[in-house]
Amino acid sequence: MARDSRPPAFPAAARALLPLLIGCAGSLAYWPGLVTWDSLRQYDQALSGDFDDWHPPAMEWVWRQLLPLAHGPAPMLLLQLGLYALGFALLIVATARAGAGRRALAIGCVALLPLLVALMATIIKDSLMAGALIAAVGLCALADQSRRGKEAMRVAAFALLLFASTLRFNAVFATLPLALWTLPETWRVRPARMAAGGAVMLALLAAAMPLANRLTGARSSHVDLSLIIFDLGGIGYYSGKEQFPPVGVKDAVAVNRHCYTPARWDSYAWWVDEPCPIGFEQVRDAFARDHIEPHLFWLGAILRHPVAYAAHRLAHWNVETRFLAADSVDRPVQVAAPPNEWGFAVALNPVVRAVDWLACRSGETPLGWPCVWIAAMIGLLWAGASGFPARVLAWSALLYALGYAPLGVAAELRYYLWTMIAGALALALGVDARTRWARLVGPPVVVAAVAVGFRVIY
């Protein structure tokens, strides 16, 4: 890590820990944790021990192990926020030890971003994954500054990356760059060793979720059909041709045209008020009845209509990243729990109201638009991010965000939580006197200006 000023490590770390504590206190104001429809379903499975793979069964299994401590969302809130705080604290200490006091303070201030405060109070897989990832980052940073115990820290960091990889099927885009940080420092200047180590780690990280699903005994929910159905609907919309297997619907092209929206796949799901006649269950049953392999059917549609597929994917990613979007697709953050049989709720105290107001306002600005964070990481890497940690964080943030271009099925900001955290940390660590500022600020400024201009005009 590059040095700026050289204050004593303890005062520098103490100053930097203060904003972290304030940010975590803001999240704790949402006590006992803000549940969503997704987490309510996961909690129900944690209680019963009967898991399926619609949401990560690894998270449900962990939640079940926490039940003896307390029922409800509180243990999961403490787990995800504890990992998050630990990771930030270790990164702050490591940075302060390196004599970079101002950088340590900048890292602490990242935890004050309102969107982060609100989302880390929400019980969702994205927040738990972010907590595991930042804890791994903190361990890697501290290992770089330690003479003893660094191997154990790196092993623990990789274990956290494996855990994070069980929480999202696309998590490997975020975890692989960070996994390179767990390799011995001498390997960083040896591309062949880095490539070999990276290949082994890629295999392990990619296998983490399937293995976890098997070990927890999770039933298949055919969750992968959500992406397939969404893409078939998009291809059908933009090609004007029927793409679904026979589902017994008259004029399926017209029906699909009415159902499809590039914002999200939910119109084909069963939980919406007016489910599409070409729905999840109908398509699933059609694949099974006609002995059609869904993934081959999906790939065939893409190959036959690549232009329609590209139009659909770009339209969705535009909405998801808040680029040329006139209106918000979803509320930036949630503030109230859905009705539930357990009565889980968050009191709207003054801190929650303030955090929610700030998160919603920032979510409507370039600070909350994923397209700007993506451009910022491109700018940082183009400008030559200073230091290995900043580069792996930038790549982790960027690749994870880019992974949603072909794989996204919804448009909630929480999907980009890690991109925001890792991106902000990469900027805090990677900018120095040698930074080529035109390259750094050019991409995000241009993207933000275009996005703002579109909203002003439309």
Short mmCIF file of N, CA, C and O in Angstrom, two decimals, residues 234-359:
data_model
loop_
_atom_site.label_atom_id
_atom_site.label_comp_id
_atom_site.label_asym_id
_atom_site.label_seq_id
_atom_site.Cartn_x
_atom_site.Cartn_y
_atom_site.Cartn_z
N GLY A 234 -37.45 -12.10 -23.80
CA GLY A 234 -36.81 -10.96 -24.45
C GLY A 234 -36.52 -11.22 -25.91
O GLY A 234 -36.74 -10.34 -26.77
N ILE A 235 -36.03 -12.40 -26.22
CA ILE A 235 -35.75 -12.75 -27.62
C ILE A 235 -37.05 -12.74 -28.43
O ILE A 235 -37.11 -12.23 -29.55
N GLY A 236 -38.11 -13.28 -27.83
CA GLY A 236 -39.40 -13.29 -28.52
C GLY A 236 -39.93 -11.88 -28.74
O GLY A 236 -40.48 -11.57 -29.80
N TYR A 237 -39.74 -11.02 -27.76
CA TYR A 237 -40.22 -9.64 -27.88
C TYR A 237 -39.51 -8.91 -29.00
O TYR A 237 -40.14 -8.21 -29.81
N TYR A 238 -38.19 -9.03 -29.05
CA TYR A 238 -37.42 -8.26 -30.03
C TYR A 238 -37.36 -8.93 -31.40
O TYR A 238 -37.09 -8.25 -32.40
N SER A 239 -37.59 -10.24 -31.49
CA SER A 239 -37.58 -10.91 -32.79
C SER A 239 -38.97 -10.99 -33.41
O SER A 239 -39.11 -11.17 -34.62
N GLY A 240 -40.00 -10.88 -32.56
CA GLY A 240 -41.37 -11.02 -33.06
C GLY A 240 -41.74 -12.45 -33.38
O GLY A 240 -42.74 -12.69 -34.07
N LYS A 241 -40.96 -13.40 -32.85
CA LYS A 241 -41.22 -14.81 -33.13
C LYS A 241 -41.36 -15.57 -31.82
O LYS A 241 -40.76 -15.21 -30.82
N GLU A 242 -42.13 -16.65 -31.87
CA GLU A 242 -42.35 -17.45 -30.67
C GLU A 242 -41.06 -18.18 -30.29
O GLU A 242 -40.39 -18.79 -31.12
N GLN A 243 -40.72 -18.13 -29.01
CA GLN A 243 -39.47 -18.73 -28.54
C GLN A 243 -39.68 -19.78 -27.45
O GLN A 243 -38.78 -20.57 -27.20
N PHE A 244 -40.84 -19.79 -26.84
CA PHE A 244 -41.07 -20.72 -25.74
C PHE A 244 -41.46 -22.10 -26.26
O PHE A 244 -41.97 -22.24 -27.38
N PRO A 245 -41.24 -23.14 -25.46
CA PRO A 245 -41.78 -24.46 -25.82
C PRO A 245 -43.30 -24.39 -25.78
O PRO A 245 -43.88 -23.45 -25.20
N PRO A 246 -44.00 -25.32 -26.42
CA PRO A 246 -45.47 -25.27 -26.45
C PRO A 246 -46.07 -25.28 -25.04
O PRO A 246 -45.85 -26.21 -24.27
N VAL A 247 -46.79 -24.20 -24.71
CA VAL A 247 -47.40 -24.10 -23.37
C VAL A 247 -48.92 -24.02 -23.45
O VAL A 247 -49.58 -23.75 -22.45
N GLY A 248 -49.49 -24.25 -24.64
CA GLY A 248 -50.94 -24.26 -24.77
C GLY A 248 -51.58 -22.89 -24.72
O GLY A 248 -52.74 -22.77 -24.31
N VAL A 249 -50.84 -21.85 -25.13
CA VAL A 249 -51.36 -20.49 -25.12
C VAL A 249 -51.59 -20.03 -26.56
O VAL A 249 -50.69 -20.16 -27.40
N LYS A 250 -52.77 -19.52 -26.84
CA LYS A 250 -53.07 -19.03 -28.17
C LYS A 250 -52.35 -17.71 -28.42
O LYS A 250 -52.35 -16.83 -27.57
N ASP A 251 -51.73 -17.59 -29.60
CA ASP A 251 -50.99 -16.40 -30.00
C ASP A 251 -49.95 -16.02 -28.94
O ASP A 251 -50.00 -14.96 -28.32
N ALA A 252 -49.02 -16.94 -28.74
CA ALA A 252 -48.01 -16.75 -27.70
C ALA A 252 -47.16 -15.52 -27.92
O ALA A 252 -46.68 -14.90 -26.97
N VAL A 253 -46.95 -15.12 -29.18
CA VAL A 253 -46.14 -13.93 -29.46
C VAL A 253 -46.82 -12.69 -28.89
O VAL A 253 -46.17 -11.86 -28.24
N ALA A 254 -48.12 -12.56 -29.11
CA ALA A 254 -48.85 -11.40 -28.59
C ALA A 254 -48.92 -11.44 -27.06
O ALA A 254 -48.80 -10.39 -26.40
N VAL A 255 -49.12 -12.62 -26.52
CA VAL A 255 -49.17 -12.74 -25.06
C VAL A 255 -47.83 -12.33 -24.45
O VAL A 255 -47.78 -11.59 -23.47
N ASN A 256 -46.76 -12.81 -25.04
CA ASN A 256 -45.43 -12.47 -24.53
C ASN A 256 -45.15 -10.98 -24.66
O ASN A 256 -44.52 -10.38 -23.79
N ARG A 257 -45.61 -10.38 -25.76
CA ARG A 257 -45.41 -8.94 -25.95
C ARG A 257 -46.07 -8.15 -24.81
O ARG A 257 -45.56 -7.11 -24.38
N HIS A 258 -47.20 -8.66 -24.33
CA HIS A 258 -47.89 -8.00 -23.22
C HIS A 258 -47.17 -8.25 -21.89
O HIS A 258 -47.15 -7.37 -21.02
N CYS A 259 -46.57 -9.42 -21.74
CA CYS A 259 -45.96 -9.79 -20.46
C CYS A 259 -44.56 -9.21 -20.27
O CYS A 259 -44.17 -8.86 -19.16
N TYR A 260 -43.80 -9.13 -21.33
CA TYR A 260 -42.37 -8.83 -21.23
C TYR A 260 -42.11 -7.38 -20.83
O TYR A 260 -42.75 -6.45 -21.32
N THR A 261 -41.16 -7.19 -19.96
CA THR A 261 -40.57 -5.89 -19.67
C THR A 261 -39.08 -6.11 -19.48
O THR A 261 -38.68 -7.11 -18.85
N PRO A 262 -38.23 -5.23 -20.01
CA PRO A 262 -36.79 -5.42 -19.83
C PRO A 262 -36.31 -5.20 -18.41
O PRO A 262 -35.17 -5.51 -18.09
N ALA A 263 -37.17 -4.67 -17.55
CA ALA A 263 -36.73 -4.35 -16.19
C ALA A 263 -36.47 -5.59 -15.35
O ALA A 263 -35.49 -5.64 -14.60
N ARG A 264 -37.32 -6.59 -15.47
CA ARG A 264 -37.20 -7.76 -14.58
C ARG A 264 -37.99 -8.93 -15.16
O ARG A 264 -38.87 -8.74 -16.02
N TRP A 265 -37.71 -10.10 -14.64
CA TRP A 265 -38.37 -11.31 -15.13
C TRP A 265 -39.67 -11.60 -14.40
O TRP A 265 -40.43 -12.50 -14.79
N ASP A 266 -39.98 -10.84 -13.35
CA ASP A 266 -41.04 -11.19 -12.41
C ASP A 266 -42.41 -11.40 -13.05
O ASP A 266 -43.25 -12.12 -12.49
N SER A 267 -42.68 -10.77 -14.20
CA SER A 267 -44.01 -10.93 -14.81
C SER A 267 -44.28 -12.37 -15.20
O SER A 267 -45.44 -12.76 -15.37
N TYR A 268 -43.24 -13.18 -15.33
CA TYR A 268 -43.41 -14.60 -15.65
C TYR A 268 -43.49 -15.47 -14.40
O TYR A 268 -43.68 -16.68 -14.50
N ALA A 269 -43.31 -14.86 -13.23
CA ALA A 269 -43.31 -15.60 -11.97
C ALA A 269 -44.74 -15.74 -11.44
O ALA A 269 -45.67 -15.12 -11.94
N TRP A 270 -44.88 -16.54 -10.39
CA TRP A 270 -46.20 -16.82 -9.83
C TRP A 270 -46.60 -15.84 -8.74
O TRP A 270 -47.75 -15.83 -8.30
N TRP A 271 -45.66 -14.98 -8.28
CA TRP A 271 -45.99 -14.14 -7.14
C TRP A 271 -46.54 -12.76 -7.52
O TRP A 271 -46.90 -11.99 -6.63
N VAL A 272 -46.63 -12.44 -8.79
CA VAL A 272 -47.15 -11.13 -9.19
C VAL A 272 -48.67 -11.16 -9.17
O VAL A 272 -49.30 -12.22 -9.17
N ASP A 273 -49.26 -9.97 -9.17
CA ASP A 273 -50.72 -9.88 -9.10
C ASP A 273 -51.40 -10.49 -10.32
O ASP A 273 -52.45 -11.12 -10.21
N GLU A 274 -50.81 -10.26 -11.50
CA GLU A 274 -51.37 -10.80 -12.74
C GLU A 274 -50.31 -11.62 -13.45
O GLU A 274 -49.61 -11.13 -14.34
N PRO A 275 -50.15 -12.89 -13.08
CA PRO A 275 -49.11 -13.72 -13.71
C PRO A 275 -49.34 -13.87 -15.22
O PRO A 275 -50.48 -13.93 -15.69
N CYS A 276 -48.27 -13.94 -15.95
CA CYS A 276 -48.34 -14.14 -17.39
C CYS A 276 -48.84 -15.56 -17.68
O CYS A 276 -48.45 -16.52 -17.01
N PRO A 277 -49.71 -15.72 -18.68
CA PRO A 277 -50.13 -17.09 -19.05
C PRO A 277 -48.95 -17.98 -19.46
O PRO A 277 -49.03 -19.20 -19.35
N ILE A 278 -47.90 -17.34 -19.95
CA ILE A 278 -46.66 -18.07 -20.21
C ILE A 278 -45.80 -17.89 -18.96
O ILE A 278 -44.93 -17.03 -18.89
N GLY A 279 -46.07 -18.69 -17.95
CA GLY A 279 -45.44 -18.51 -16.66
C GLY A 279 -44.39 -19.55 -16.36
O GLY A 279 -44.16 -20.49 -17.13
N PHE A 280 -43.78 -19.38 -15.19
CA PHE A 280 -42.70 -20.28 -14.78
C PHE A 280 -43.15 -21.73 -14.78
O PHE A 280 -42.48 -22.61 -15.35
N GLU A 281 -44.28 -22.01 -14.16
CA GLU A 281 -44.74 -23.39 -14.04
C GLU A 281 -45.11 -23.98 -15.39
O GLU A 281 -44.82 -25.15 -15.67
N GLN A 282 -45.74 -23.15 -16.25
CA GLN A 282 -46.13 -23.65 -17.56
C GLN A 282 -44.91 -24.01 -18.41
O GLN A 282 -44.87 -25.04 -19.09
N VAL A 283 -43.89 -23.15 -18.37
CA VAL A 283 -42.68 -23.41 -19.16
C VAL A 283 -41.92 -24.59 -18.59
O VAL A 283 -41.44 -25.46 -19.32
N ARG A 284 -41.81 -24.65 -17.26
CA ARG A 284 -41.13 -25.79 -16.63
C ARG A 284 -41.80 -27.10 -17.01
O ARG A 284 -41.12 -28.08 -17.39
N ASP A 285 -43.12 -27.12 -16.94
CA ASP A 285 -43.84 -28.35 -17.24
C ASP A 285 -43.73 -28.71 -18.73
O ASP A 285 -43.67 -29.90 -19.08
N ALA A 286 -43.68 -27.69 -19.59
CA ALA A 286 -43.55 -27.95 -21.03
C ALA A 286 -42.19 -28.56 -21.34
O ALA A 286 -42.10 -29.51 -22.15
N PHE A 287 -41.15 -28.07 -20.72
CA PHE A 287 -39.83 -28.66 -20.91
C PHE A 287 -39.83 -30.13 -20.48
O PHE A 287 -39.31 -31.01 -21.18
N ALA A 288 -40.42 -30.40 -19.33
CA ALA A 288 -40.44 -31.77 -18.81
C ALA A 288 -41.32 -32.68 -19.66
O ALA A 288 -40.93 -33.82 -19.98
N ARG A 289 -42.49 -32.19 -20.06
CA ARG A 289 -43.44 -33.01 -20.81
C ARG A 289 -42.87 -33.42 -22.17
O ARG A 289 -43.04 -34.56 -22.62
N ASP A 290 -42.19 -32.47 -22.82
CA ASP A 290 -41.69 -32.74 -24.17
C ASP A 290 -40.23 -33.19 -24.17
O ASP A 290 -39.61 -33.27 -25.23
N HIS A 291 -39.70 -33.46 -22.98
CA HIS A 291 -38.33 -33.96 -22.84
C HIS A 291 -37.32 -33.04 -23.53
O HIS A 291 -36.45 -33.48 -24.29
N ILE A 292 -37.47 -31.75 -23.26
CA ILE A 292 -36.58 -30.74 -23.83
C ILE A 292 -35.56 -30.33 -22.78
O ILE A 292 -35.93 -30.04 -21.63
N GLU A 293 -34.29 -30.31 -23.13
CA GLU A 293 -33.26 -29.84 -22.21
C GLU A 293 -33.27 -28.31 -22.24
O GLU A 293 -32.97 -27.70 -23.27
N PRO A 294 -33.64 -27.65 -21.12
CA PRO A 294 -33.84 -26.19 -21.14
C PRO A 294 -32.62 -25.39 -21.58
O PRO A 294 -32.75 -24.41 -22.32
N HIS A 295 -31.43 -25.78 -21.12
CA HIS A 295 -30.25 -24.98 -21.42
C HIS A 295 -29.88 -25.05 -22.90
O HIS A 295 -29.51 -24.03 -23.50
N LEU A 296 -30.04 -26.22 -23.51
CA LEU A 296 -29.78 -26.33 -24.94
C LEU A 296 -30.83 -25.56 -25.75
O LEU A 296 -30.52 -24.93 -26.76
N PHE A 297 -32.07 -25.62 -25.30
CA PHE A 297 -33.15 -24.88 -25.95
C PHE A 297 -32.86 -23.38 -25.90
O PHE A 297 -33.03 -22.67 -26.90
N TRP A 298 -32.43 -22.92 -24.75
CA TRP A 298 -32.09 -21.51 -24.52
C TRP A 298 -30.91 -21.09 -25.42
O TRP A 298 -30.99 -20.05 -26.10
N LEU A 299 -29.85 -21.87 -25.43
CA LEU A 299 -28.70 -21.54 -26.27
C LEU A 299 -29.07 -21.54 -27.74
O LEU A 299 -28.58 -20.71 -28.52
N GLY A 300 -29.95 -22.45 -28.13
CA GLY A 300 -30.40 -22.47 -29.52
C GLY A 300 -31.13 -21.18 -29.89
O GLY A 300 -30.92 -20.64 -30.99
N ALA A 301 -31.97 -20.69 -29.01
CA ALA A 301 -32.69 -19.44 -29.27
C ALA A 301 -31.72 -18.27 -29.41
O ALA A 301 -31.89 -17.40 -30.27
N ILE A 302 -30.71 -18.25 -28.56
CA ILE A 302 -29.71 -17.18 -28.62
C ILE A 302 -28.95 -17.22 -29.94
O ILE A 302 -28.74 -16.19 -30.60
N LEU A 303 -28.55 -18.41 -30.37
CA LEU A 303 -27.79 -18.55 -31.61
C LEU A 303 -28.64 -18.21 -32.84
O LEU A 303 -28.13 -17.67 -33.82
N ARG A 304 -29.92 -18.52 -32.79
CA ARG A 304 -30.79 -18.22 -33.93
C ARG A 304 -31.12 -16.74 -34.02
O ARG A 304 -31.35 -16.21 -35.12
N HIS A 305 -31.14 -16.05 -32.87
CA HIS A 305 -31.55 -14.64 -32.86
C HIS A 305 -30.56 -13.81 -32.02
O HIS A 305 -30.93 -13.22 -30.99
N PRO A 306 -29.31 -13.74 -32.42
CA PRO A 306 -28.32 -13.02 -31.61
C PRO A 306 -28.61 -11.53 -31.48
O PRO A 306 -28.32 -10.94 -30.44
N VAL A 307 -29.18 -10.92 -32.50
CA VAL A 307 -29.47 -9.49 -32.44
C VAL A 307 -30.59 -9.22 -31.44
O VAL A 307 -30.52 -8.29 -30.63
N ALA A 308 -31.64 -10.05 -31.49
CA ALA A 308 -32.74 -9.88 -30.53
C ALA A 308 -32.26 -10.13 -29.11
O ALA A 308 -32.66 -9.42 -28.17
N TYR A 309 -31.41 -11.14 -28.95
CA TYR A 309 -30.86 -11.42 -27.61
C TYR A 309 -30.04 -10.25 -27.11
O TYR A 309 -30.19 -9.83 -25.94
N ALA A 310 -29.19 -9.69 -27.97
CA ALA A 310 -28.37 -8.55 -27.57
C ALA A 310 -29.24 -7.34 -27.22
O ALA A 310 -28.98 -6.63 -26.25
N ALA A 311 -30.29 -7.11 -28.00
CA ALA A 311 -31.19 -5.98 -27.72
C ALA A 311 -31.85 -6.15 -26.37
O ALA A 311 -31.97 -5.19 -25.58
N HIS A 312 -32.31 -7.35 -26.09
CA HIS A 312 -32.95 -7.64 -24.80
C HIS A 312 -31.96 -7.45 -23.64
O HIS A 312 -32.28 -6.80 -22.65
N ARG A 313 -30.77 -8.00 -23.77
CA ARG A 313 -29.77 -7.92 -22.70
C ARG A 313 -29.32 -6.49 -22.46
O ARG A 313 -29.18 -6.05 -21.31
N LEU A 314 -29.11 -5.73 -23.52
CA LEU A 314 -28.70 -4.33 -23.37
C LEU A 314 -29.83 -3.50 -22.76
O LEU A 314 -29.58 -2.61 -21.94
N ALA A 315 -31.05 -3.79 -23.16
CA ALA A 315 -32.19 -3.05 -22.59
C ALA A 315 -32.30 -3.31 -21.10
O ALA A 315 -32.54 -2.39 -20.31
N HIS A 316 -32.13 -4.57 -20.70
CA HIS A 316 -32.20 -4.89 -19.28
C HIS A 316 -31.04 -4.26 -18.52
O HIS A 316 -31.25 -3.64 -17.46
N TRP A 317 -29.83 -4.41 -19.03
CA TRP A 317 -28.66 -3.89 -18.31
C TRP A 317 -28.70 -2.37 -18.22
O TRP A 317 -28.25 -1.78 -17.24
N ASN A 318 -29.28 -1.71 -19.21
CA ASN A 318 -29.45 -0.26 -19.15
C ASN A 318 -30.32 0.12 -17.97
O ASN A 318 -30.00 1.06 -17.22
N VAL A 319 -31.41 -0.60 -17.78
CA VAL A 319 -32.30 -0.33 -16.65
C VAL A 319 -31.60 -0.67 -15.34
O VAL A 319 -31.63 0.09 -14.37
N GLU A 320 -30.95 -1.84 -15.31
CA GLU A 320 -30.34 -2.34 -14.09
C GLU A 320 -29.23 -1.41 -13.60
O GLU A 320 -29.08 -1.20 -12.39
N THR A 321 -28.46 -0.83 -14.52
CA THR A 321 -27.34 0.04 -14.14
C THR A 321 -27.75 1.50 -14.02
O THR A 321 -26.91 2.35 -13.74
N ARG A 322 -29.03 1.80 -14.26
CA ARG A 322 -29.55 3.18 -14.16
C ARG A 322 -28.83 4.12 -15.11
O ARG A 322 -28.47 5.24 -14.76
N PHE A 323 -28.62 3.68 -16.35
CA PHE A 323 -27.91 4.53 -17.31
C PHE A 323 -28.89 5.48 -18.00
O PHE A 323 -29.13 6.58 -17.51
N LEU A 324 -29.51 5.07 -19.08
CA LEU A 324 -30.49 5.92 -19.77
C LEU A 324 -31.87 5.54 -19.26
O LEU A 324 -32.66 4.88 -19.93
N ALA A 325 -32.15 5.95 -18.04
CA ALA A 325 -33.40 5.59 -17.37
C ALA A 325 -34.07 6.85 -16.86
O ALA A 325 -33.49 7.62 -16.08
N ALA A 326 -35.28 7.07 -17.30
CA ALA A 326 -35.99 8.28 -16.90
C ALA A 326 -36.55 8.19 -15.48
O ALA A 326 -36.61 9.19 -14.77
N ASP A 327 -36.95 7.01 -15.07
CA ASP A 327 -37.55 6.83 -13.76
C ASP A 327 -36.86 5.69 -13.01
O ASP A 327 -36.26 4.80 -13.62
N SER A 328 -36.98 5.72 -11.69
CA SER A 328 -36.45 4.62 -10.89
C SER A 328 -37.32 3.38 -11.09
O SER A 328 -38.54 3.46 -11.11
N VAL A 329 -36.68 2.24 -11.25
CA VAL A 329 -37.40 1.00 -11.43
C VAL A 329 -37.91 0.50 -10.08
O VAL A 329 -39.04 0.06 -9.94
N ASP A 330 -37.04 0.57 -9.09
CA ASP A 330 -37.37 0.12 -7.74
C ASP A 330 -36.94 1.20 -6.75
O ASP A 330 -36.04 2.00 -7.03
N ARG A 331 -37.56 1.18 -5.59
CA ARG A 331 -37.07 2.03 -4.51
C ARG A 331 -35.62 1.63 -4.22
O ARG A 331 -35.33 0.44 -4.10
N PRO A 332 -34.71 2.59 -4.08
CA PRO A 332 -33.29 2.22 -3.88
C PRO A 332 -33.05 1.26 -2.73
O PRO A 332 -32.23 0.36 -2.84
N VAL A 333 -33.77 1.45 -1.63
CA VAL A 333 -33.64 0.55 -0.48
C VAL A 333 -35.02 0.32 0.12
O VAL A 333 -35.95 1.09 -0.11
N GLN A 334 -35.13 -0.73 0.90
CA GLN A 334 -36.38 -1.04 1.58
C GLN A 334 -36.32 -0.46 2.99
O GLN A 334 -35.26 -0.38 3.60
N VAL A 335 -37.47 -0.08 3.52
CA VAL A 335 -37.49 0.47 4.88
C VAL A 335 -38.50 -0.23 5.78
O VAL A 335 -38.44 -0.09 7.00
N ALA A 336 -39.39 -0.99 5.20
CA ALA A 336 -40.41 -1.70 5.99
C ALA A 336 -40.42 -3.16 5.62
O ALA A 336 -40.24 -3.53 4.46
N ALA A 337 -40.62 -4.00 6.62
CA ALA A 337 -40.70 -5.44 6.38
C ALA A 337 -42.06 -5.80 5.80
O ALA A 337 -43.07 -5.20 6.15
N PRO A 338 -42.12 -6.80 4.91
CA PRO A 338 -43.42 -7.26 4.43
C PRO A 338 -44.22 -7.88 5.57
O PRO A 338 -43.65 -8.31 6.59
N PRO A 339 -45.53 -7.96 5.44
CA PRO A 339 -46.32 -8.66 6.46
C PRO A 339 -45.82 -10.10 6.61
O PRO A 339 -45.52 -10.77 5.62
N ASN A 340 -45.71 -10.55 7.84
CA ASN A 340 -45.20 -11.90 8.06
C ASN A 340 -45.78 -12.48 9.34
O ASN A 340 -46.16 -11.74 10.25
N GLU A 341 -45.83 -13.79 9.39
CA GLU A 341 -46.47 -14.48 10.51
C GLU A 341 -45.72 -14.35 11.82
O GLU A 341 -46.26 -14.62 12.89
N TRP A 342 -44.44 -13.95 11.76
CA TRP A 342 -43.64 -13.84 12.98
C TRP A 342 -43.64 -12.43 13.55
O TRP A 342 -43.11 -12.21 14.62
N GLY A 343 -44.18 -11.50 12.81
CA GLY A 343 -44.25 -10.13 13.30
C GLY A 343 -42.93 -9.38 13.24
O GLY A 343 -42.74 -8.38 13.96
N PHE A 344 -42.00 -9.83 12.41
CA PHE A 344 -40.71 -9.13 12.30
C PHE A 344 -40.94 -7.75 11.67
O PHE A 344 -41.57 -7.62 10.62
N ALA A 345 -40.42 -6.74 12.32
CA ALA A 345 -40.59 -5.37 11.84
C ALA A 345 -39.46 -4.51 12.38
O ALA A 345 -38.81 -4.85 13.37
N VAL A 346 -39.25 -3.39 11.73
CA VAL A 346 -38.25 -2.42 12.15
C VAL A 346 -38.97 -1.14 12.55
O VAL A 346 -39.82 -0.63 11.80
N ALA A 347 -38.64 -0.63 13.72
CA ALA A 347 -39.25 0.62 14.18
C ALA A 347 -38.67 1.78 13.39
O ALA A 347 -37.46 1.89 13.21
N LEU A 348 -39.56 2.65 12.93
CA LEU A 348 -39.11 3.82 12.16
C LEU A 348 -38.64 4.91 13.11
O LEU A 348 -39.27 5.97 13.26
N ASN A 349 -37.50 4.66 13.76
CA ASN A 349 -36.93 5.65 14.66
C ASN A 349 -36.23 6.75 13.85
O ASN A 349 -36.06 6.63 12.63
N PRO A 350 -35.81 7.84 14.49
CA PRO A 350 -35.19 8.95 13.74
C PRO A 350 -33.97 8.55 12.93
O PRO A 350 -33.76 9.07 11.83
N VAL A 351 -33.15 7.62 13.44
CA VAL A 351 -31.95 7.21 12.70
C VAL A 351 -32.35 6.47 11.44
O VAL A 351 -31.80 6.71 10.35
N VAL A 352 -33.30 5.55 11.55
CA VAL A 352 -33.75 4.80 10.37
C VAL A 352 -34.33 5.75 9.34
O VAL A 352 -34.05 5.63 8.13
N ARG A 353 -35.14 6.69 9.80
CA ARG A 353 -35.73 7.65 8.86
C ARG A 353 -34.65 8.46 8.15
O ARG A 353 -34.72 8.70 6.93
N ALA A 354 -33.62 8.88 8.89
CA ALA A 354 -32.56 9.68 8.30
C ALA A 354 -31.74 8.86 7.31
O ALA A 354 -31.43 9.32 6.19
N VAL A 355 -31.37 7.64 7.71
CA VAL A 355 -30.59 6.77 6.81
C VAL A 355 -31.39 6.46 5.55
O VAL A 355 -30.85 6.52 4.44
N ASP A 356 -32.66 6.16 5.72
CA ASP A 356 -33.49 5.82 4.57
C ASP A 356 -33.61 7.01 3.63
O ASP A 356 -33.52 6.86 2.41
N TRP A 357 -33.81 8.21 4.19
CA TRP A 357 -33.93 9.41 3.35
C TRP A 357 -32.64 9.65 2.58
O TRP A 357 -32.67 9.90 1.36
N LEU A 358 -31.51 9.53 3.25
CA LEU A 358 -30.23 9.76 2.58
C LEU A 358 -29.95 8.68 1.54
O LEU A 358 -29.43 8.97 0.45
N ALA A 359 -30.29 7.43 1.86
CA ALA A 359 -30.06 6.33 0.91
C ALA A 359 -30.92 6.51 -0.34
O ALA A 359 -30.45 6.31 -1.46
#
